[in-house]
PDB file of N, CA and C in Angstrom:
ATOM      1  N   UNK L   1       0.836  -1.177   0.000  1.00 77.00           N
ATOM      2  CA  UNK L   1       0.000   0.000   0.000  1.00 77.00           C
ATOM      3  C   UNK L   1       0.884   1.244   0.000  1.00 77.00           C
ATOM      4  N   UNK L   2       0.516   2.302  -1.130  1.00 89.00           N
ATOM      5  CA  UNK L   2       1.358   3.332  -1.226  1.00 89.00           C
ATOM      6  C   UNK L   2       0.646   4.300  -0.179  1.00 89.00           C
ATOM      7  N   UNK L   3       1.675   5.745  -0.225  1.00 96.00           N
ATOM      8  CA  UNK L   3       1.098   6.657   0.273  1.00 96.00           C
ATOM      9  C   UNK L   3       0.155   7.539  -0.007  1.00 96.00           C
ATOM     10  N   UNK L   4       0.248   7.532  -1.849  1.00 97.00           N
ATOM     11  CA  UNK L   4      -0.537   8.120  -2.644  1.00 97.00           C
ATOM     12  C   UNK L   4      -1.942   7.395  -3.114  1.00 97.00           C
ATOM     13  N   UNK L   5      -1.895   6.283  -2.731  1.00 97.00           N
ATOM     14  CA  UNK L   5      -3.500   5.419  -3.109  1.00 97.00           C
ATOM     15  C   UNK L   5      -4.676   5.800  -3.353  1.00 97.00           C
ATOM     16  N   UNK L   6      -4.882   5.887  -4.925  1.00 94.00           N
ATOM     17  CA  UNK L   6      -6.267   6.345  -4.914  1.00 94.00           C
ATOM     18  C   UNK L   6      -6.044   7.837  -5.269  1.00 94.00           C
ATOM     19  N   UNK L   7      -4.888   8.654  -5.188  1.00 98.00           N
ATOM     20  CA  UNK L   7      -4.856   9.775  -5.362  1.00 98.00           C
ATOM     21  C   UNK L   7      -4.338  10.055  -6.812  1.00 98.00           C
ATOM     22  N   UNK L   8      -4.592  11.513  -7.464  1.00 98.00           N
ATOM     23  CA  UNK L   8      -4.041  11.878  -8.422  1.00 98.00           C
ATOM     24  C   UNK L   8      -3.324  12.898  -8.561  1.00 98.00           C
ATOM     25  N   UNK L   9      -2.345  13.202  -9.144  1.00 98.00           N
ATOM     26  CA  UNK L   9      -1.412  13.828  -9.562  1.00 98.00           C
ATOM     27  C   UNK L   9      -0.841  14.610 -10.823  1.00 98.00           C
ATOM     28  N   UNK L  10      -0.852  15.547 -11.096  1.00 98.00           N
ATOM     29  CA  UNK L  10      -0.424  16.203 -12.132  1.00 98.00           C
ATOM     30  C   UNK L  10       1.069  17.057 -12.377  1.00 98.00           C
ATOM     31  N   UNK L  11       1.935  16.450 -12.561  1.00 98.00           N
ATOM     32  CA  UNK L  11       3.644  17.346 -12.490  1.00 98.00           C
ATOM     33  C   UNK L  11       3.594  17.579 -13.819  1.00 98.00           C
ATOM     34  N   UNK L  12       3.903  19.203 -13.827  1.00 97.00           N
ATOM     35  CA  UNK L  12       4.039  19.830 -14.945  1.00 97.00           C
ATOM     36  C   UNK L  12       5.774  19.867 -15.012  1.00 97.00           C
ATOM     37  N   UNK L  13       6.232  19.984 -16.278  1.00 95.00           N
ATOM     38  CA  UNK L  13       7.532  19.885 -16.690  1.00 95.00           C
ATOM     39  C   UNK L  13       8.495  18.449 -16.305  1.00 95.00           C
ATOM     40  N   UNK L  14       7.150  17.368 -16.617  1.00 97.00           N
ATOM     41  CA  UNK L  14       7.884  16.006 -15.822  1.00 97.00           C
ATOM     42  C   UNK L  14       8.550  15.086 -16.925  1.00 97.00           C
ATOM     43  N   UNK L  15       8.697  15.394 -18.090  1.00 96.00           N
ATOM     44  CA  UNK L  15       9.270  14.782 -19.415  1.00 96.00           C
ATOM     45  C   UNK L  15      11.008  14.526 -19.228  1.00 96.00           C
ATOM     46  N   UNK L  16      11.241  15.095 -17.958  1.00 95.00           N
ATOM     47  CA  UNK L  16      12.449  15.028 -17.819  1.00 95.00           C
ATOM     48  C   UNK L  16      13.260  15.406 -16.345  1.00 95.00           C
ATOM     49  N   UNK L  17      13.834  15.185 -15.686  1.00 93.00           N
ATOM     50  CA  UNK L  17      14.982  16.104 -14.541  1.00 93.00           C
ATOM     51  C   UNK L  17      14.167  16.170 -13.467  1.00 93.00           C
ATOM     52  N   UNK L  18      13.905  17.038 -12.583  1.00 94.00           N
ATOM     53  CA  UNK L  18      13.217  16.586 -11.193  1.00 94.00           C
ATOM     54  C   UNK L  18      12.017  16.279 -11.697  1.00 94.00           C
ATOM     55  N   UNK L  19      11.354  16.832 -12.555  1.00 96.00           N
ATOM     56  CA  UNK L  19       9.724  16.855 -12.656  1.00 96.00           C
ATOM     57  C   UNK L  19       9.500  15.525 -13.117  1.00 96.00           C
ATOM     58  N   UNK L  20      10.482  14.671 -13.863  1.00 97.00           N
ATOM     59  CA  UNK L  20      10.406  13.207 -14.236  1.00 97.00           C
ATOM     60  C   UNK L  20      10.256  12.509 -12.590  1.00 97.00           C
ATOM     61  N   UNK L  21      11.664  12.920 -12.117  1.00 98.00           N
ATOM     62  CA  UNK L  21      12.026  12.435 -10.261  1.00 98.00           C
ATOM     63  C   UNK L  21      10.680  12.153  -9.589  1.00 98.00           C
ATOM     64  N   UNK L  22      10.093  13.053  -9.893  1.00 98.00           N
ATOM     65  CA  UNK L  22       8.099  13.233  -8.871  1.00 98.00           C
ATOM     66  C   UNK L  22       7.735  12.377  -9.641  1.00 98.00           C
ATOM     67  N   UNK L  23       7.272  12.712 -10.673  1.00 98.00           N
ATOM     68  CA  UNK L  23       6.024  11.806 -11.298  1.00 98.00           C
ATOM     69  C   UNK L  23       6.659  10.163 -11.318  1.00 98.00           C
ATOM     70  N   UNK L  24       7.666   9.749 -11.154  1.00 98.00           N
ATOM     71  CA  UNK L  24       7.976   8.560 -10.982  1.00 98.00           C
ATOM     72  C   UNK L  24       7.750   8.262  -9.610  1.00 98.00           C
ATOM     73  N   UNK L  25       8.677   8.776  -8.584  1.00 98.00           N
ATOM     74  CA  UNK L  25       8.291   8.828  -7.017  1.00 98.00           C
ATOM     75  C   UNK L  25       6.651   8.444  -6.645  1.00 98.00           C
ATOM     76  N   UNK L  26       6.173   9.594  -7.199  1.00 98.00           N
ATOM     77  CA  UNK L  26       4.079   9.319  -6.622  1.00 98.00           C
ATOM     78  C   UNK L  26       3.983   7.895  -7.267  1.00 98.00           C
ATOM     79  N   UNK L  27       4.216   7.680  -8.618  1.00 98.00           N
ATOM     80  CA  UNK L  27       3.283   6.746  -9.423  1.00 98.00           C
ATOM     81  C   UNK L  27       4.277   5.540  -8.464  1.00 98.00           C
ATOM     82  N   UNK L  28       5.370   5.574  -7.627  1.00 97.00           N
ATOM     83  CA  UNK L  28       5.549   4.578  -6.811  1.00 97.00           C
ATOM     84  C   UNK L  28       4.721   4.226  -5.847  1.00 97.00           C
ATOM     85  N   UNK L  29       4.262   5.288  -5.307  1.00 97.00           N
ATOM     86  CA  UNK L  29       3.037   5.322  -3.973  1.00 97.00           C
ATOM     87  C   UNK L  29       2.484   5.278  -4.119  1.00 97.00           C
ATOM     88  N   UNK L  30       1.852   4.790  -5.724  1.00 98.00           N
ATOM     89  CA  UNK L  30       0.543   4.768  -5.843  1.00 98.00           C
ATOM     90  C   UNK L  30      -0.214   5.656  -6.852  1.00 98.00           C
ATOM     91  N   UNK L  31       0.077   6.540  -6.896  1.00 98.00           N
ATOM     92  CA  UNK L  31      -0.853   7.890  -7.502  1.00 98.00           C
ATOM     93  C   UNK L  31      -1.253   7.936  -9.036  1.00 98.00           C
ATOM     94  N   UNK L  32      -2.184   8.022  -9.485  1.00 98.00           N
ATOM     95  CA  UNK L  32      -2.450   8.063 -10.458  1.00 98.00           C
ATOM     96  C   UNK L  32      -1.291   9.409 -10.844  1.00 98.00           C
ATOM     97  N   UNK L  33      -0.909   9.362 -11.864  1.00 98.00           N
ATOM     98  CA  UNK L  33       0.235  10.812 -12.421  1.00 98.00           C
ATOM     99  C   UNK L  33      -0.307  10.756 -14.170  1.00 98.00           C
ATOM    100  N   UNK L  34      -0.209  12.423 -14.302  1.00 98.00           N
ATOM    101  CA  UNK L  34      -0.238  12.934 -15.388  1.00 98.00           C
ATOM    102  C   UNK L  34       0.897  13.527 -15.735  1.00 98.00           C
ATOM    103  N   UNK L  35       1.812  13.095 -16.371  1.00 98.00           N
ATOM    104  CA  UNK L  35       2.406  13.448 -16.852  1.00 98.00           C
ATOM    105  C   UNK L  35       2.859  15.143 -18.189  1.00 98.00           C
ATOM    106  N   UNK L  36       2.692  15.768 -17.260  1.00 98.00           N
ATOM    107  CA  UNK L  36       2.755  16.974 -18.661  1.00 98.00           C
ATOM    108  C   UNK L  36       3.559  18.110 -18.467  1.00 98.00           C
ATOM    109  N   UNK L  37       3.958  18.337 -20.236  1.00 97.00           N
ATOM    110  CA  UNK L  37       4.729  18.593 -20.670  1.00 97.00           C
ATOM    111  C   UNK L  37       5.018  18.927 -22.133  1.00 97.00           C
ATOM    112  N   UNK L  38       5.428  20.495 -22.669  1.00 94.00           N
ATOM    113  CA  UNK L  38       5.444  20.650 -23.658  1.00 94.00           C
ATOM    114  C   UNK L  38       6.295  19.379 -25.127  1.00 94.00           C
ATOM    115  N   UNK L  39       7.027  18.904 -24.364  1.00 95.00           N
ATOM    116  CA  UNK L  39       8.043  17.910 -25.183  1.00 95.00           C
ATOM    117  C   UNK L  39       6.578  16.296 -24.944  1.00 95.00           C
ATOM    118  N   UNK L  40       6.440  16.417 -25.725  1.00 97.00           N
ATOM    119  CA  UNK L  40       5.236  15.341 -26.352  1.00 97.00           C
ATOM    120  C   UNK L  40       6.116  13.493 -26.073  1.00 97.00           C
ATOM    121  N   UNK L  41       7.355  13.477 -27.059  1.00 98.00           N
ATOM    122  CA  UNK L  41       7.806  12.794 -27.003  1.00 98.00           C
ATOM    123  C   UNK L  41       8.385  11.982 -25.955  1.00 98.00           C
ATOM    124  N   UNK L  42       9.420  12.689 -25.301  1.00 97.00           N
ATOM    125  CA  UNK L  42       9.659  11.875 -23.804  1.00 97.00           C
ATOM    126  C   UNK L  42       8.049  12.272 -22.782  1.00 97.00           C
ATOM    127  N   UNK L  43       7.497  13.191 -22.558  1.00 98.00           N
ATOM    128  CA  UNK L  43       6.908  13.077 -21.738  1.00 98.00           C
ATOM    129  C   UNK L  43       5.933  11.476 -22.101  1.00 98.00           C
ATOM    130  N   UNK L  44       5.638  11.234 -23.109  1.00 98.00           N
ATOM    131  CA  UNK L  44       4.761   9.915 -23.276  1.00 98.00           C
ATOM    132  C   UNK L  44       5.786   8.956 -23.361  1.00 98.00           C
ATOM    133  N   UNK L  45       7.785   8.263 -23.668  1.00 98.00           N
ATOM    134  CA  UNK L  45       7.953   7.904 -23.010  1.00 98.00           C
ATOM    135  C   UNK L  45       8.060   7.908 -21.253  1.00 98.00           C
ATOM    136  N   UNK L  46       7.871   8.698 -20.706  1.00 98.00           N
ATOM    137  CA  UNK L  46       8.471   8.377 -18.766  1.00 98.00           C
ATOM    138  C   UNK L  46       6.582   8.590 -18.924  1.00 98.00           C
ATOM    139  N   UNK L  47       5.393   8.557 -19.283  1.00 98.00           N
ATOM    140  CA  UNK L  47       4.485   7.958 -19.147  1.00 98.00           C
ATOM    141  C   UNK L  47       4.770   6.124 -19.338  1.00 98.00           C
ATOM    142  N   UNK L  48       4.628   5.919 -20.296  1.00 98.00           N
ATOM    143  CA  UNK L  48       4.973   4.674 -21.113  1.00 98.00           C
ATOM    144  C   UNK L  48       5.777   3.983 -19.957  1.00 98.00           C
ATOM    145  N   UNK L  49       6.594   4.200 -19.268  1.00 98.00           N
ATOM    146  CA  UNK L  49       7.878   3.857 -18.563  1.00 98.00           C
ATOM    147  C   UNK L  49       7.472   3.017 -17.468  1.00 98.00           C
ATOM    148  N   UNK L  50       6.634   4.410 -16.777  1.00 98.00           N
ATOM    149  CA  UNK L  50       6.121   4.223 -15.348  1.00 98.00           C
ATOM    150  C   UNK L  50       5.073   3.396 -15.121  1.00 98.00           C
ATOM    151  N   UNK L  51       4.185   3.266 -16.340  1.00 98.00           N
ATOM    152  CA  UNK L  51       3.215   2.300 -16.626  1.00 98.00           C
ATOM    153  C   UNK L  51       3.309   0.679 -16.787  1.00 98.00           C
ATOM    154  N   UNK L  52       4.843   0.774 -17.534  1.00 98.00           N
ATOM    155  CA  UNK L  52       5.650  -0.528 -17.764  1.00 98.00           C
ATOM    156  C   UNK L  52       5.802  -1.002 -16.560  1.00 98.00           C
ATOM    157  N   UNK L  53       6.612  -0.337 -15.560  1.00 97.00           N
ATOM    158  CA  UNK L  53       6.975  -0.252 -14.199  1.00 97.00           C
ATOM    159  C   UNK L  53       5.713  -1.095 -13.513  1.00 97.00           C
ATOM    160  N   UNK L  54       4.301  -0.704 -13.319  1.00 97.00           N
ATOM    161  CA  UNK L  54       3.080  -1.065 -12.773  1.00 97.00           C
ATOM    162  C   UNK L  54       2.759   0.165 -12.243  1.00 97.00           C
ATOM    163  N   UNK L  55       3.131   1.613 -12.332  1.00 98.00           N
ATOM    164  CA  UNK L  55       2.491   2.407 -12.154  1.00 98.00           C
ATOM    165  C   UNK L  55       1.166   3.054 -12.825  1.00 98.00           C
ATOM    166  N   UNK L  56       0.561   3.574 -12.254  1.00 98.00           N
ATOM    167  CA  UNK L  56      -0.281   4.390 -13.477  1.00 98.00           C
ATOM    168  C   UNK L  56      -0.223   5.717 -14.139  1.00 98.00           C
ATOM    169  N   UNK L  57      -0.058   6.129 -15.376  1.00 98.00           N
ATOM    170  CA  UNK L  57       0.368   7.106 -15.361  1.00 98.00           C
ATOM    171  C   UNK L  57       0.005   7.792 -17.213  1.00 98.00           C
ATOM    172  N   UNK L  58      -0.697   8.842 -17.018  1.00 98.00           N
ATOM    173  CA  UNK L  58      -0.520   9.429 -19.073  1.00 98.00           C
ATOM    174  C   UNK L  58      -0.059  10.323 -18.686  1.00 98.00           C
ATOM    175  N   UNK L  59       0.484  11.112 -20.143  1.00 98.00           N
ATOM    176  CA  UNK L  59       0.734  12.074 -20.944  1.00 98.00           C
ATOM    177  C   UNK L  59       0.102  12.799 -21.105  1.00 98.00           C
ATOM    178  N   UNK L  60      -0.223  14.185 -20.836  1.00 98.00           N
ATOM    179  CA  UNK L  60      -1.178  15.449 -21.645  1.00 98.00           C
ATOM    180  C   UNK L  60      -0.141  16.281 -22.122  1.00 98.00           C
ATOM    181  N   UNK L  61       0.320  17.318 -22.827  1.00 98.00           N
ATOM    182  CA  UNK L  61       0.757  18.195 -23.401  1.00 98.00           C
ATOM    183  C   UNK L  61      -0.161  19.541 -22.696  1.00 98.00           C
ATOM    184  N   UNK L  62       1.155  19.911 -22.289  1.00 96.00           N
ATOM    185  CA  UNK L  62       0.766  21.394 -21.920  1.00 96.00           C
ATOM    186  C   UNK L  62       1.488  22.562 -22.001  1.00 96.00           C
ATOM    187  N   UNK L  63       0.986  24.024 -22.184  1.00 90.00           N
ATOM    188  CA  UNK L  63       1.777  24.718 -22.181  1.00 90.00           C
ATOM    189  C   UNK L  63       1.773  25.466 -20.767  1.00 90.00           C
ATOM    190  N   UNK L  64       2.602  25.602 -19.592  1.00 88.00           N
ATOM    191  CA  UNK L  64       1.629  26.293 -18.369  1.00 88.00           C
ATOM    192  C   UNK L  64       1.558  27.835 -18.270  1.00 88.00           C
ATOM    193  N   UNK L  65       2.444  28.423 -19.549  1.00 82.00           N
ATOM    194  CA  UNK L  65       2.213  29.974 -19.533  1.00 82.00           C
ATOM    195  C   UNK L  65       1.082  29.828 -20.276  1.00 82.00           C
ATOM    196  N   UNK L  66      -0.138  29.550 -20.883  1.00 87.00           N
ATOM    197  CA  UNK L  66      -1.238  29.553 -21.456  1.00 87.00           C
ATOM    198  C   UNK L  66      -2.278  28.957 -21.113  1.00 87.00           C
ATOM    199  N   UNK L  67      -3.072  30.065 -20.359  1.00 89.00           N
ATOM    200  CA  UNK L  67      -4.239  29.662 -19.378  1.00 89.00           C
ATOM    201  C   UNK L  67      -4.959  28.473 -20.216  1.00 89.00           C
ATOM    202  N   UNK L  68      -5.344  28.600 -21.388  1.00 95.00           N
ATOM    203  CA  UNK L  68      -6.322  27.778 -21.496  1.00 95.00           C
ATOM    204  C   UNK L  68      -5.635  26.496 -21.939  1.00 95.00           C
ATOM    205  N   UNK L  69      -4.578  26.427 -22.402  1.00 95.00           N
ATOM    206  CA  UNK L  69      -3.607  24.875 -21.636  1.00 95.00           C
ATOM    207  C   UNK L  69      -3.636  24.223 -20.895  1.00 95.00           C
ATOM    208  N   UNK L  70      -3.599  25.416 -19.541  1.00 95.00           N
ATOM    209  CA  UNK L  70      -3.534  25.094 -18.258  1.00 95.00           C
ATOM    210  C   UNK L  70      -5.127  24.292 -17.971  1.00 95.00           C
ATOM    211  N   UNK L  71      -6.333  25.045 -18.074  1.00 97.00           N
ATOM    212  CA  UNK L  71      -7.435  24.786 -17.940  1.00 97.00           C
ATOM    213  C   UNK L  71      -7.629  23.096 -19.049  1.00 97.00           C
ATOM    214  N   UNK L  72      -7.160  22.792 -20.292  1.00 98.00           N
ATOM    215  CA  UNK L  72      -7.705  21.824 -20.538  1.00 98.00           C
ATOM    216  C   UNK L  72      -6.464  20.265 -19.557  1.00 98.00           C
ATOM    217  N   UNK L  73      -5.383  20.605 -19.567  1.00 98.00           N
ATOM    218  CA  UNK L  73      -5.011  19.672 -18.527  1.00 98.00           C
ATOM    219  C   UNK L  73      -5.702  19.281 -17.207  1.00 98.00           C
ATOM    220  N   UNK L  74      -6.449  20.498 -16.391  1.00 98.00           N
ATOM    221  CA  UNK L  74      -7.569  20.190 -15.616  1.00 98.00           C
ATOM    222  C   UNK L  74      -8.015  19.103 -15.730  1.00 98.00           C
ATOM    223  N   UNK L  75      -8.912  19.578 -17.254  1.00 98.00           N
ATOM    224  CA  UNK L  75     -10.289  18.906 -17.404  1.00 98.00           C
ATOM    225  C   UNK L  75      -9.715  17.417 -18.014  1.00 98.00           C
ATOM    226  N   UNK L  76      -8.722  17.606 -18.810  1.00 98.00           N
ATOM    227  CA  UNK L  76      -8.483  16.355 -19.008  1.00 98.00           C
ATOM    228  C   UNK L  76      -8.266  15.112 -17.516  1.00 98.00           C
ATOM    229  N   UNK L  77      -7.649  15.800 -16.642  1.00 98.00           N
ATOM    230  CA  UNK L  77      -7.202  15.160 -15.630  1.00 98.00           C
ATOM    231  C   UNK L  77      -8.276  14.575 -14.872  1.00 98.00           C
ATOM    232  N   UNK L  78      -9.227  15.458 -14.989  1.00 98.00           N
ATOM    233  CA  UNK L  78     -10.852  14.984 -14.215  1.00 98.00           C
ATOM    234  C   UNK L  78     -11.528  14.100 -14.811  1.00 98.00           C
ATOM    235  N   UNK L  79     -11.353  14.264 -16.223  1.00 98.00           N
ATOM    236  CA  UNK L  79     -12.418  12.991 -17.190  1.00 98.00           C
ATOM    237  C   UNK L  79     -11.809  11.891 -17.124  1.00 98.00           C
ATOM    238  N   UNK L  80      -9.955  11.781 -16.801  1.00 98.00           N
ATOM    239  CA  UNK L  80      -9.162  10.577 -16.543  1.00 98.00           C
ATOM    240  C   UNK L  80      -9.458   9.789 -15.453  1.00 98.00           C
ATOM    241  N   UNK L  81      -8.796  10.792 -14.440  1.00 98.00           N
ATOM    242  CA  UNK L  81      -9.351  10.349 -12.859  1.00 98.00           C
ATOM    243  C   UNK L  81     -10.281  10.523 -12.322  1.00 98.00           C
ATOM    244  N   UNK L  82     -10.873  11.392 -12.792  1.00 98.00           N
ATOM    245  CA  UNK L  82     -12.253  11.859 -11.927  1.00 98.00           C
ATOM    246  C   UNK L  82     -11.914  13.006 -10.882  1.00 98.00           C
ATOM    247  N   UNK L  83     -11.050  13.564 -10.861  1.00 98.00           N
ATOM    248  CA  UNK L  83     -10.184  14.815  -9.994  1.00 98.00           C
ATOM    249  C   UNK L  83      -9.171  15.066  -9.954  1.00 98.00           C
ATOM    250  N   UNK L  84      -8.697  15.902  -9.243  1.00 98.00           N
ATOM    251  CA  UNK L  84      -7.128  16.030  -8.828  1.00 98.00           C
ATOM    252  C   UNK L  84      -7.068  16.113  -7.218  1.00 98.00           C
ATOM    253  N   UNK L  85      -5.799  15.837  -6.836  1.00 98.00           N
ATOM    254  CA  UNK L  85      -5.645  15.800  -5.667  1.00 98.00           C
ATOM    255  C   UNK L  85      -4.533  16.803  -5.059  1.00 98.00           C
ATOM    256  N   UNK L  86      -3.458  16.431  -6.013  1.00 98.00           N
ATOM    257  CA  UNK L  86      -1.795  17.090  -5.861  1.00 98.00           C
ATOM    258  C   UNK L  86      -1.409  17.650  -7.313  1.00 98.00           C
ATOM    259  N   UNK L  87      -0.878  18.824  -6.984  1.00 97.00           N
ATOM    260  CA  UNK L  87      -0.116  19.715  -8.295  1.00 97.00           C
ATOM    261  C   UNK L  87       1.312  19.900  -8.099  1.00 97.00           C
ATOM    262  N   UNK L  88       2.238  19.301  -8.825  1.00 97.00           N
ATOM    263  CA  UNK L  88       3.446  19.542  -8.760  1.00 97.00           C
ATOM    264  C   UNK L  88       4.103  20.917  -9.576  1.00 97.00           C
ATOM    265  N   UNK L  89       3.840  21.824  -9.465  1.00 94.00           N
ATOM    266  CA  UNK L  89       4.601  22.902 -10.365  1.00 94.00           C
ATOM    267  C   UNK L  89       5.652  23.419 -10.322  1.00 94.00           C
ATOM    268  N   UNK L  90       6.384  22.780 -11.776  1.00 93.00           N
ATOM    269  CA  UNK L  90       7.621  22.378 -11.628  1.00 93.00           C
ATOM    270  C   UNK L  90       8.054  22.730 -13.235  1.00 93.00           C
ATOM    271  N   UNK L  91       7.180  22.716 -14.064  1.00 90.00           N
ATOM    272  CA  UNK L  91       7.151  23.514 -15.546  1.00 90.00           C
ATOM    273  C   UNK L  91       7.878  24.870 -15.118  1.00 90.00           C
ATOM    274  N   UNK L  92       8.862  25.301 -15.585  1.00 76.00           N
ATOM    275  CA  UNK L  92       9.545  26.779 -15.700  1.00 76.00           C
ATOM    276  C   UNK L  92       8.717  27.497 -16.892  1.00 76.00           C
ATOM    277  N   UNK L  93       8.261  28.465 -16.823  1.00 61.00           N
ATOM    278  CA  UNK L  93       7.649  29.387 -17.769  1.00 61.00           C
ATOM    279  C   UNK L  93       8.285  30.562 -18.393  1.00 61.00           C
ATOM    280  N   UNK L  94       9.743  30.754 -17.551  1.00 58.00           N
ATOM    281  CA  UNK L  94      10.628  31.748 -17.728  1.00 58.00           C
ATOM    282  C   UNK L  94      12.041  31.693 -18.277  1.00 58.00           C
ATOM    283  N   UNK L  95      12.152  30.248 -18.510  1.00 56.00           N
ATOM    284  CA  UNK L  95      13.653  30.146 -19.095  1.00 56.00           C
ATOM    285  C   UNK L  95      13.855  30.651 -20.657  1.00 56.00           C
ATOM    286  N   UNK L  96      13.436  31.091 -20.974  1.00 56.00           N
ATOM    287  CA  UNK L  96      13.513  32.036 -22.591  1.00 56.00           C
ATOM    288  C   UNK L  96      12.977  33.196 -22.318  1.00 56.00           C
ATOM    289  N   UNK L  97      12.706  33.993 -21.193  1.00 54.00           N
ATOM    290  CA  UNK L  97      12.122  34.911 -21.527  1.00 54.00           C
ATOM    291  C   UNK L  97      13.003  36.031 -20.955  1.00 54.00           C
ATOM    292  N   UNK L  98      12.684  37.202 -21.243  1.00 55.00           N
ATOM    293  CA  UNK L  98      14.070  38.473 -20.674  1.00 55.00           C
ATOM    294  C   UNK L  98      13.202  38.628 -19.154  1.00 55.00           C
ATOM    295  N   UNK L  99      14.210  38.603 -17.863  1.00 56.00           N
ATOM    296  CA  UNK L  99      13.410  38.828 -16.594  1.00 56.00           C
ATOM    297  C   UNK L  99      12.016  39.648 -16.538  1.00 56.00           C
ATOM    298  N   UNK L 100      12.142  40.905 -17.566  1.00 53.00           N
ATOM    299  CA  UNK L 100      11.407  41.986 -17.094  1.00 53.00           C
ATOM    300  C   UNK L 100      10.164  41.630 -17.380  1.00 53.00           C
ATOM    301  N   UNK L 101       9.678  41.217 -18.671  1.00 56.00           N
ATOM    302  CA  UNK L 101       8.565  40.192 -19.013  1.00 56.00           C
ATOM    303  C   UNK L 101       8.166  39.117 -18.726  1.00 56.00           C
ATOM    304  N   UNK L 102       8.439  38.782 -17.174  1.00 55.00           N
ATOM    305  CA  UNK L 102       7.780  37.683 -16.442  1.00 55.00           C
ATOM    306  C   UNK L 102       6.607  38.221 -15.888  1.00 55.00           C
ATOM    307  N   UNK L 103       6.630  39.853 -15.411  1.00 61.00           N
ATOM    308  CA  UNK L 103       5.559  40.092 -14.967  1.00 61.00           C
ATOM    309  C   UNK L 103       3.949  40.123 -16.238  1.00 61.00           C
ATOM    310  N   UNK L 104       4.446  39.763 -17.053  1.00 63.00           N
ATOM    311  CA  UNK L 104       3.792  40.201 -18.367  1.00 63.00           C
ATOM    312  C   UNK L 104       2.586  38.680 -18.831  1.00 63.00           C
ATOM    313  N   UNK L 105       3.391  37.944 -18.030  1.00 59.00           N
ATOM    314  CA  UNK L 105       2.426  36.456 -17.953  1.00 59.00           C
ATOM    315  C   UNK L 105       1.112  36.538 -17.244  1.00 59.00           C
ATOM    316  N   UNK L 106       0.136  36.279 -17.690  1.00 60.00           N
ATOM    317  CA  UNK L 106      -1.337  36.058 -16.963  1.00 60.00           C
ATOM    318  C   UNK L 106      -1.047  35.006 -16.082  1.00 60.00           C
ATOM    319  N   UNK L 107      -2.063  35.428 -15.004  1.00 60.00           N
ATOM    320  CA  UNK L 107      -1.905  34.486 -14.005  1.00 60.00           C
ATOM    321  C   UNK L 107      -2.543  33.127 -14.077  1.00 60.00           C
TER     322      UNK L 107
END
């Protein structure tokens, strides 16, 4: 019995580096994990992976500087699992951008 049982999970920027680290970690304890992430490709392998593993776990594509990205990963996550439980935010939204135009992102 994990710690996460029954629960769901969504780590944004998990296609790779810590955000891979989590979404593998939960889907050990249990957790249903969504995997998402602008990079399509690995993020649906370390889906694929963790699933192999006996975890449970998909892929959505997201962008998290774009609200309505953000909003269909939600909904996707709810029609999957039926809710969310835990948000890992861990997607960087700022590594290409010049500092001063971070404030320039919708919330």
């Amino acid at each position: 019995m994990g710690r996460f049982d029954g629960k769901t999970a969504i780590v944004t920027g998990a296609a790779q580096g810590i955000g891979e680290g989590y979404a593998r970690a939960l889907a050990a304890e249990g957790a249903n994990v969504v995997v998402a992430d602008l990079n399509a490709e690995l993020g649906e392998t370390v889906a694929k992976q963790i699933s192999s593993d006996g975890g449970t776990a998909v892929f959505k594509d997201v962008d998290v500087s774009d609200e309505e990205s953000a909003k269909q990963l939600a909904e996707f996550t709810v029609e999957k699992f039926g809710g969310i439980d835990y948000l890992v935010n861990n997607a960087a939204i700022y590594g290409g951008m010049k500092l001063d135009l971070l404030i320039t992102v919708p919330w």
